[in-house]
Short mmCIF file of N, CA and C in Angstrom, two decimals:
data_model
loop_
_atom_site.label_atom_id
_atom_site.label_comp_id
_atom_site.label_asym_id
_atom_site.label_seq_id
_atom_site.Cartn_x
_atom_site.Cartn_y
_atom_site.Cartn_z
N MET A 114 110.69 205.83 67.79
CA MET A 114 111.47 206.67 66.71
C MET A 114 111.66 205.41 65.64
N ALA A 115 111.17 205.62 64.52
CA ALA A 115 111.48 204.55 63.53
C ALA A 115 113.10 204.85 62.96
N PRO A 116 113.76 203.49 62.73
CA PRO A 116 115.02 203.33 62.33
C PRO A 116 115.10 204.13 60.97
N THR A 117 116.24 205.10 60.86
CA THR A 117 116.46 205.70 59.56
C THR A 117 117.11 204.91 58.49
N GLY A 118 117.35 205.29 57.46
CA GLY A 118 118.10 204.61 56.33
C GLY A 118 119.64 204.18 56.88
N SER A 119 120.12 205.01 57.52
CA SER A 119 121.51 205.09 57.99
C SER A 119 121.60 204.00 59.05
N ALA A 120 120.56 203.99 60.06
CA ALA A 120 120.41 203.16 61.21
C ALA A 120 120.31 201.68 60.82
N LYS A 121 119.41 201.45 59.55
CA LYS A 121 119.19 200.22 59.01
C LYS A 121 120.72 199.77 58.19
N ALA A 122 121.24 200.64 57.48
CA ALA A 122 122.39 200.18 56.78
C ALA A 122 123.38 199.79 57.96
N MET A 123 123.54 200.43 58.92
CA MET A 123 124.52 200.22 59.88
C MET A 123 124.21 198.87 60.62
N ALA A 124 123.04 198.48 60.86
CA ALA A 124 122.40 197.38 61.52
C ALA A 124 122.82 196.11 60.27
N LEU A 125 122.60 196.43 59.20
CA LEU A 125 122.77 195.26 58.01
C LEU A 125 124.23 195.07 57.84
N TRP A 126 125.00 195.96 57.87
CA TRP A 126 126.36 195.72 57.57
C TRP A 126 127.18 195.28 58.82
N THR A 127 126.60 195.58 60.04
CA THR A 127 127.25 195.04 61.14
C THR A 127 126.84 193.61 61.40
N THR A 128 125.74 193.17 60.95
CA THR A 128 125.14 191.79 61.03
C THR A 128 125.98 191.15 59.99
N ALA A 129 126.09 191.53 58.65
CA ALA A 129 126.94 190.98 57.82
C ALA A 129 128.44 190.70 58.27
N PHE A 130 128.91 191.67 59.09
CA PHE A 130 130.27 191.45 59.47
C PHE A 130 130.35 190.40 60.52
N VAL A 131 129.41 190.29 61.41
CA VAL A 131 129.37 189.35 62.56
C VAL A 131 129.26 187.83 61.91
N VAL A 132 128.39 187.83 60.81
CA VAL A 132 128.22 186.47 60.30
C VAL A 132 129.59 186.12 59.51
N SER A 133 130.06 187.07 58.84
CA SER A 133 131.45 186.94 58.07
C SER A 133 132.56 186.37 59.08
N GLN A 134 132.68 187.22 60.13
CA GLN A 134 133.65 186.80 60.97
C GLN A 134 133.61 185.59 61.79
N ALA A 135 132.33 185.14 62.02
CA ALA A 135 132.05 183.93 62.74
C ALA A 135 132.28 182.79 61.51
N ASN A 136 131.90 182.87 60.53
CA ASN A 136 132.34 182.05 59.31
C ASN A 136 133.86 181.87 59.23
N ILE A 137 134.67 182.87 59.09
CA ILE A 137 136.15 182.79 59.09
C ILE A 137 136.60 182.09 60.43
N ALA A 138 136.17 182.33 61.48
CA ALA A 138 136.63 181.77 62.71
C ALA A 138 136.07 180.39 62.83
N ARG A 139 135.11 179.87 62.30
CA ARG A 139 134.63 178.47 62.10
C ARG A 139 135.66 177.72 61.18
N LEU A 140 135.90 178.44 60.18
CA LEU A 140 136.78 177.67 58.99
C LEU A 140 138.32 177.63 59.82
N LEU A 141 138.76 178.51 60.37
CA LEU A 141 140.17 178.48 60.91
C LEU A 141 140.19 177.45 62.20
N GLY A 142 139.15 177.52 63.03
CA GLY A 142 139.08 176.81 64.17
C GLY A 142 140.35 176.88 65.00
N PRO A 143 141.02 175.79 65.42
CA PRO A 143 142.10 175.80 66.46
C PRO A 143 143.43 176.46 65.66
N VAL A 144 143.37 176.73 64.44
CA VAL A 144 144.60 177.54 63.81
C VAL A 144 144.45 178.94 63.72
N ALA A 145 143.27 179.52 64.31
CA ALA A 145 142.86 180.90 64.40
C ALA A 145 143.95 181.82 64.89
N PRO A 146 144.88 181.45 65.91
CA PRO A 146 145.90 182.14 66.56
C PRO A 146 147.10 182.27 65.47
N LYS A 147 147.25 181.43 64.59
CA LYS A 147 148.40 181.42 63.75
C LYS A 147 148.17 182.70 62.64
N VAL A 148 146.78 183.29 62.43
CA VAL A 148 146.67 184.45 61.60
C VAL A 148 147.33 185.58 62.26
N LEU A 149 147.10 185.86 63.57
CA LEU A 149 147.69 186.92 64.04
C LEU A 149 149.19 186.68 64.27
N GLU A 150 149.77 185.58 64.46
CA GLU A 150 151.05 185.27 64.48
C GLU A 150 151.88 185.61 63.17
N VAL A 151 151.28 185.20 62.03
CA VAL A 151 151.92 185.54 60.74
C VAL A 151 151.87 186.98 60.48
N GLN A 152 150.84 187.58 60.76
CA GLN A 152 150.50 188.97 60.47
C GLN A 152 151.71 189.87 61.26
N THR A 153 152.16 189.29 62.31
CA THR A 153 153.03 190.07 63.24
C THR A 153 154.45 189.38 63.22
N ALA A 154 154.92 188.78 62.37
CA ALA A 154 156.02 187.90 62.55
C ALA A 154 157.32 188.74 62.46
N PHE A 155 157.41 189.64 61.42
CA PHE A 155 158.48 190.53 61.31
C PHE A 155 159.91 189.96 60.81
N SER A 156 160.00 188.53 60.69
CA SER A 156 161.19 187.88 60.09
C SER A 156 160.85 186.82 59.46
N ALA A 157 161.50 186.40 58.45
CA ALA A 157 161.28 185.26 57.58
C ALA A 157 161.41 183.92 58.49
N ARG A 158 162.46 184.01 59.37
CA ARG A 158 162.68 182.87 60.22
C ARG A 158 161.28 182.50 60.92
N ARG A 159 160.75 183.54 61.68
CA ARG A 159 159.58 183.48 62.41
C ARG A 159 158.33 182.99 61.60
N TYR A 160 158.19 183.67 60.41
CA TYR A 160 157.04 183.40 59.62
C TYR A 160 157.04 181.80 59.22
N LEU A 161 158.44 181.49 58.84
CA LEU A 161 158.44 179.92 58.43
C LEU A 161 158.19 178.91 59.60
N GLU A 162 158.71 179.40 60.81
CA GLU A 162 158.59 178.58 62.13
C GLU A 162 156.92 178.27 62.23
N ILE A 163 156.22 179.55 61.96
CA ILE A 163 154.79 179.37 62.14
C ILE A 163 153.99 178.41 61.08
N LEU A 164 154.51 178.70 59.89
CA LEU A 164 153.97 177.81 58.95
C LEU A 164 154.40 176.38 59.09
N ASP A 165 155.66 176.11 59.45
CA ASP A 165 156.19 174.75 59.75
C ASP A 165 155.46 174.07 60.91
N SER A 166 154.90 174.78 61.80
CA SER A 166 154.26 174.17 63.04
C SER A 166 152.89 173.61 62.73
N MET A 167 152.32 173.85 61.40
CA MET A 167 151.06 173.46 61.14
C MET A 167 151.16 172.17 60.17
N ASP A 168 150.46 171.20 60.62
CA ASP A 168 150.31 169.94 59.76
C ASP A 168 149.69 170.12 58.51
N ALA A 169 149.29 169.07 57.61
CA ALA A 169 148.64 169.50 56.34
C ALA A 169 147.20 169.77 56.62
N GLU A 170 146.55 169.22 57.60
CA GLU A 170 145.24 169.66 57.94
C GLU A 170 145.06 171.10 58.60
N ALA A 171 145.99 171.33 59.35
CA ALA A 171 145.96 172.82 59.90
C ALA A 171 146.25 173.67 58.72
N THR A 172 147.21 173.46 57.92
CA THR A 172 147.46 174.24 56.78
C THR A 172 146.18 174.33 55.79
N ALA A 173 145.61 173.36 55.52
CA ALA A 173 144.40 173.39 54.67
C ALA A 173 143.29 174.34 55.42
N ARG A 174 143.28 174.33 56.66
CA ARG A 174 142.25 175.04 57.28
C ARG A 174 142.67 176.71 57.34
N PHE A 175 144.20 176.88 57.35
CA PHE A 175 144.60 178.14 57.43
C PHE A 175 144.44 178.77 56.01
N ARG A 176 144.62 177.89 55.04
CA ARG A 176 144.43 178.40 53.66
C ARG A 176 142.92 178.72 53.36
N SER A 177 142.02 177.99 53.96
CA SER A 177 140.64 178.17 53.69
C SER A 177 140.01 179.43 54.01
N HIS A 178 140.70 179.97 55.18
CA HIS A 178 140.18 181.19 55.55
C HIS A 178 140.45 182.46 54.56
N TYR A 179 141.26 182.24 53.59
CA TYR A 179 141.66 183.51 52.72
C TYR A 179 140.58 183.72 51.82
N TYR A 180 139.96 182.71 51.45
CA TYR A 180 138.86 182.78 50.35
C TYR A 180 137.74 183.73 50.87
N PRO A 181 137.00 183.43 51.90
CA PRO A 181 136.08 184.46 52.43
C PRO A 181 136.56 185.72 52.89
N ASP A 182 137.95 185.82 53.38
CA ASP A 182 138.49 186.94 53.67
C ASP A 182 138.84 187.86 52.38
N PHE A 183 138.50 187.58 51.30
CA PHE A 183 138.45 188.42 50.18
C PHE A 183 137.23 189.17 50.01
N VAL A 184 136.21 188.87 50.67
CA VAL A 184 134.99 189.55 50.80
C VAL A 184 134.92 190.46 52.17
N HIS A 185 135.34 189.72 53.16
CA HIS A 185 135.18 190.28 54.54
C HIS A 185 135.74 191.64 54.60
N PRO A 186 136.93 192.06 54.13
CA PRO A 186 137.22 193.54 54.37
C PRO A 186 136.33 194.47 53.62
N ALA A 187 135.77 194.29 52.55
CA ALA A 187 134.72 195.31 52.09
C ALA A 187 133.42 195.35 53.04
N ILE A 188 133.04 194.10 53.59
CA ILE A 188 132.07 194.02 54.59
C ILE A 188 132.40 195.00 56.00
N TYR A 189 133.66 194.69 56.38
CA TYR A 189 133.83 195.36 57.76
C TYR A 189 134.09 196.91 57.26
N ALA A 190 134.65 197.25 56.33
CA ALA A 190 134.63 198.71 55.81
C ALA A 190 133.26 199.18 55.64
N MET A 191 132.24 198.62 55.21
CA MET A 191 131.07 199.32 55.00
C MET A 191 130.33 199.33 56.42
N ALA A 192 130.67 198.32 57.17
CA ALA A 192 130.02 198.38 58.55
C ALA A 192 130.60 199.62 59.25
N LEU A 193 131.83 199.80 59.19
CA LEU A 193 132.42 201.06 60.02
C LEU A 193 132.13 202.30 59.30
N ARG A 194 132.06 202.29 58.07
CA ARG A 194 131.68 203.66 57.41
C ARG A 194 130.16 203.88 57.71
N SER A 195 129.32 202.93 57.55
CA SER A 195 127.99 203.20 57.91
C SER A 195 127.77 203.71 59.37
N ALA A 196 128.57 203.01 60.24
CA ALA A 196 128.31 203.43 61.67
C ALA A 196 128.94 204.98 61.70
N GLY A 197 130.01 205.20 61.00
CA GLY A 197 130.45 206.53 60.89
C GLY A 197 129.50 207.58 60.58
N LYS A 198 128.87 207.11 59.55
CA LYS A 198 127.78 208.00 59.05
C LYS A 198 126.67 208.33 60.06
N ARG A 199 126.26 207.15 60.66
CA ARG A 199 125.20 207.15 61.54
C ARG A 199 125.55 208.01 62.89
N LEU A 200 126.71 207.96 63.17
CA LEU A 200 127.27 208.78 64.55
C LEU A 200 127.27 210.12 64.10
N GLY A 201 127.58 210.39 62.66
CA GLY A 201 127.57 211.98 62.25
C GLY A 201 126.24 212.52 62.24
N GLU A 202 125.20 211.65 62.11
CA GLU A 202 123.91 212.20 62.23
C GLU A 202 123.28 212.41 63.68
N ARG A 203 124.08 211.89 64.65
CA ARG A 203 123.78 211.92 65.96
C ARG A 203 124.34 212.96 66.77
N VAL A 204 125.58 213.25 66.40
CA VAL A 204 126.56 214.22 67.01
C VAL A 204 127.30 215.11 66.00
N PRO A 205 127.58 216.19 66.34
CA PRO A 205 128.28 216.90 65.53
C PRO A 205 129.82 216.42 65.31
N LEU A 206 130.23 216.26 64.21
CA LEU A 206 131.67 215.77 63.81
C LEU A 206 132.43 216.93 62.97
N SER A 207 133.50 217.11 63.11
CA SER A 207 134.27 217.94 62.21
C SER A 207 134.25 217.35 61.00
N VAL A 208 134.69 218.09 59.80
CA VAL A 208 134.99 217.61 58.54
C VAL A 208 135.99 216.64 58.53
N ALA A 209 136.92 217.01 59.27
CA ALA A 209 138.30 216.22 59.22
C ALA A 209 137.86 214.67 59.96
N THR A 210 137.02 214.72 61.03
CA THR A 210 136.61 213.49 61.58
C THR A 210 135.80 212.68 60.63
N ARG A 211 134.84 213.45 60.05
CA ARG A 211 133.94 212.60 59.07
C ARG A 211 134.81 211.99 57.86
N ARG A 212 135.79 212.89 57.43
CA ARG A 212 136.74 212.27 56.44
C ARG A 212 137.41 211.00 56.87
N ALA A 213 137.86 211.16 58.10
CA ALA A 213 138.80 209.96 58.62
C ALA A 213 137.79 208.84 58.80
N LEU A 214 136.78 209.13 59.30
CA LEU A 214 135.69 207.94 59.47
C LEU A 214 135.40 207.10 58.22
N ALA A 215 135.45 207.98 57.10
CA ALA A 215 135.08 207.36 55.75
C ALA A 215 136.39 206.71 55.06
N VAL A 216 137.41 207.31 55.26
CA VAL A 216 138.64 206.79 54.65
C VAL A 216 139.37 205.57 55.41
N ALA A 217 139.51 205.75 56.71
CA ALA A 217 140.41 204.75 57.58
C ALA A 217 139.77 203.40 57.10
N PRO A 218 138.45 203.12 57.30
CA PRO A 218 137.91 201.76 56.94
C PRO A 218 138.40 201.10 55.55
N VAL A 219 138.49 202.08 54.53
CA VAL A 219 138.70 201.75 53.17
C VAL A 219 140.24 201.47 53.10
N LEU A 220 141.17 202.25 53.82
CA LEU A 220 142.62 201.87 53.74
C LEU A 220 142.79 200.58 54.53
N SER A 221 142.21 200.40 55.55
CA SER A 221 142.28 199.16 56.43
C SER A 221 141.85 198.02 55.54
N ALA A 222 140.76 198.07 54.80
CA ALA A 222 140.36 197.07 53.86
C ALA A 222 141.29 196.73 52.74
N ALA A 223 141.89 197.91 52.19
CA ALA A 223 142.86 197.77 51.34
C ALA A 223 144.14 196.87 51.70
N GLY A 224 144.52 197.30 52.99
CA GLY A 224 145.49 196.61 53.60
C GLY A 224 145.30 195.14 53.71
N ASP A 225 144.18 194.85 54.20
CA ASP A 225 143.67 193.56 54.16
C ASP A 225 143.69 192.80 53.03
N TYR A 226 143.50 193.25 51.95
CA TYR A 226 143.57 192.52 50.59
C TYR A 226 144.98 192.25 50.27
N VAL A 227 145.78 193.34 50.59
CA VAL A 227 147.29 192.98 50.29
C VAL A 227 147.84 192.07 51.07
N GLU A 228 147.53 192.01 52.38
CA GLU A 228 147.83 191.04 53.25
C GLU A 228 147.38 189.47 52.97
N ASN A 229 146.15 189.50 52.44
CA ASN A 229 145.60 188.26 51.83
C ASN A 229 146.41 187.68 50.55
N VAL A 230 146.56 188.48 49.71
CA VAL A 230 147.31 188.16 48.52
C VAL A 230 148.73 187.71 48.91
N ILE A 231 149.52 188.38 49.84
CA ILE A 231 150.72 187.99 50.22
C ILE A 231 150.70 186.63 51.00
N GLY A 232 149.85 186.61 51.78
CA GLY A 232 149.66 185.29 52.68
C GLY A 232 149.50 184.23 51.84
N LEU A 233 148.62 184.18 50.94
CA LEU A 233 148.31 182.96 49.97
C LEU A 233 149.58 182.70 49.12
N HIS A 234 150.25 183.75 48.65
CA HIS A 234 151.61 183.67 47.79
C HIS A 234 152.55 182.93 48.67
N PHE A 235 152.72 183.21 49.99
CA PHE A 235 153.74 182.68 50.98
C PHE A 235 153.56 181.21 51.25
N LEU A 236 152.05 180.93 51.29
CA LEU A 236 151.94 179.43 51.61
C LEU A 236 152.32 178.49 50.31
N ASP A 237 152.44 178.90 49.17
CA ASP A 237 152.77 178.19 48.01
C ASP A 237 154.15 178.56 47.57
N HIS A 238 154.80 179.60 47.96
CA HIS A 238 156.17 179.98 47.49
C HIS A 238 157.00 180.28 48.68
N ARG A 239 157.27 179.28 49.54
CA ARG A 239 158.14 179.72 50.71
C ARG A 239 159.51 180.21 50.27
N ASP A 240 159.92 179.93 49.24
CA ASP A 240 161.21 180.45 48.86
C ASP A 240 161.27 181.88 48.71
N SER A 241 159.98 182.51 48.51
CA SER A 241 159.90 184.02 48.35
C SER A 241 159.68 184.81 49.85
N ILE A 242 159.77 183.94 50.72
CA ILE A 242 159.61 184.58 52.10
C ILE A 242 160.98 185.01 52.58
N THR A 243 161.17 186.36 52.65
CA THR A 243 162.27 187.04 53.03
C THR A 243 162.06 187.92 54.24
N ASP A 244 163.04 188.28 54.86
CA ASP A 244 162.90 189.33 56.08
C ASP A 244 162.17 190.49 55.45
N SER A 245 162.61 190.98 54.48
CA SER A 245 162.13 192.48 54.05
C SER A 245 160.65 192.26 53.63
N ARG A 246 160.44 191.16 53.10
CA ARG A 246 158.84 191.01 52.61
C ARG A 246 157.82 190.69 53.73
N VAL A 247 158.41 190.06 54.60
CA VAL A 247 157.78 189.77 55.88
C VAL A 247 157.47 190.96 56.67
N ARG A 248 158.59 191.68 56.98
CA ARG A 248 158.45 193.02 57.53
C ARG A 248 157.53 193.91 56.97
N ALA A 249 157.60 193.97 55.46
CA ALA A 249 156.59 194.76 54.77
C ALA A 249 155.12 194.44 55.01
N ALA A 250 154.94 192.97 54.76
CA ALA A 250 153.62 192.45 55.06
C ALA A 250 153.27 192.73 56.50
N SER A 251 153.87 192.54 57.40
CA SER A 251 153.69 192.79 58.86
C SER A 251 153.17 194.25 59.15
N THR A 252 153.93 195.17 58.53
CA THR A 252 153.71 196.46 58.61
C THR A 252 152.39 196.87 58.04
N VAL A 253 151.82 196.23 56.89
CA VAL A 253 150.76 196.60 56.30
C VAL A 253 149.62 195.83 57.23
N SER A 254 149.93 194.71 57.90
CA SER A 254 148.88 194.06 58.74
C SER A 254 148.58 194.79 59.90
N ILE A 255 149.65 195.42 60.60
CA ILE A 255 149.50 196.10 61.76
C ILE A 255 148.78 197.45 61.30
N ALA A 256 149.14 198.17 60.37
CA ALA A 256 148.53 199.39 59.95
C ALA A 256 147.10 199.15 59.77
N LYS A 257 146.69 197.92 59.06
CA LYS A 257 145.31 197.61 58.89
C LYS A 257 144.50 197.56 60.30
N TRP A 258 145.08 196.81 61.28
CA TRP A 258 144.57 196.69 62.39
C TRP A 258 144.34 197.86 63.13
N VAL A 259 145.32 198.77 63.24
CA VAL A 259 145.14 200.17 63.74
C VAL A 259 144.12 200.94 63.25
N LEU A 260 144.06 201.03 61.88
CA LEU A 260 142.99 201.77 61.36
C LEU A 260 141.66 201.20 61.57
N ALA A 261 141.48 199.84 61.61
CA ALA A 261 140.05 199.37 61.81
C ALA A 261 139.80 199.63 63.26
N LEU A 262 140.78 199.14 64.11
CA LEU A 262 140.42 199.15 65.61
C LEU A 262 140.34 200.57 66.10
N GLY A 263 141.04 201.43 65.55
CA GLY A 263 141.26 202.91 65.82
C GLY A 263 139.68 203.40 65.61
N THR A 264 139.11 203.09 64.27
CA THR A 264 137.95 203.41 63.93
C THR A 264 136.88 202.91 64.90
N PHE A 265 136.89 201.61 65.10
CA PHE A 265 135.98 200.97 65.96
C PHE A 265 135.98 201.65 67.23
N GLY A 266 137.18 201.85 67.87
CA GLY A 266 137.20 202.56 69.15
C GLY A 266 136.54 203.90 69.10
N TYR A 267 136.77 204.67 68.20
CA TYR A 267 136.41 206.13 68.07
C TYR A 267 134.76 205.87 68.12
N LEU A 268 134.40 205.09 67.06
CA LEU A 268 132.87 205.09 67.02
C LEU A 268 132.19 204.43 68.34
N SER A 269 132.79 203.50 69.01
CA SER A 269 132.28 203.00 70.23
C SER A 269 132.17 204.00 71.10
N GLN A 270 133.08 204.73 71.44
CA GLN A 270 133.03 206.02 72.54
C GLN A 270 131.89 206.94 72.14
N GLY A 271 131.90 207.26 70.79
CA GLY A 271 130.84 208.06 70.25
C GLY A 271 129.55 207.64 70.62
N PHE A 272 129.21 206.25 70.47
CA PHE A 272 127.82 205.77 70.53
C PHE A 272 127.42 205.68 71.91
N VAL A 273 128.42 205.23 72.87
CA VAL A 273 128.37 205.35 74.19
C VAL A 273 127.97 206.61 74.72
N ARG A 274 128.57 207.56 74.35
CA ARG A 274 128.11 208.99 74.71
C ARG A 274 126.78 209.42 74.29
N VAL A 275 126.36 209.04 73.04
CA VAL A 275 125.00 209.11 72.71
C VAL A 275 123.99 208.49 73.36
N TRP A 276 124.29 207.10 73.90
CA TRP A 276 123.29 206.33 74.56
C TRP A 276 123.27 206.90 76.07
N VAL A 277 124.34 207.29 76.56
CA VAL A 277 124.41 207.81 77.97
C VAL A 277 123.67 209.08 77.98
N SER A 278 123.78 209.89 77.06
CA SER A 278 123.14 211.32 77.05
C SER A 278 121.52 211.25 76.86
N ARG A 279 121.03 210.09 76.36
CA ARG A 279 119.69 209.81 75.99
C ARG A 279 118.74 209.45 77.39
N LYS A 280 119.62 209.25 78.38
CA LYS A 280 118.95 208.88 79.80
C LYS A 280 118.43 209.98 80.38
#
């Protein structure tokens, strides 16, 4: 069976996601864990501890990941949306599920953009790092992760069922 347009789109966006994610991981190198740490800091004290734990080189690596991460959310949103569309062609999905699979990746990407702007701002304006701002940023970050990983999890179990039923 020849791949359909939606299968090709899913493959293209998924490949773009993997390449983009690998590039971000390459840029971050050993400071990669700091990203999750700042995204879940929940206090100004903790956020500043994380930033202060990096020397100039590590901070430069950390900063460098933000620039490709202004493209990455659109890529992962398209990868998830195209996979949702493809799954909907393979199995019956309710209108609410289709809508959720279309909207959740967009909301996740929007949260990622907010998080990136705040993260860059905090790097250069440490005096603006307050408990309330860090809690708000961490809440956005965690919501972003829940939406993206929740969508990915739903799609994964859906495709596993499709592949298992083909045997």
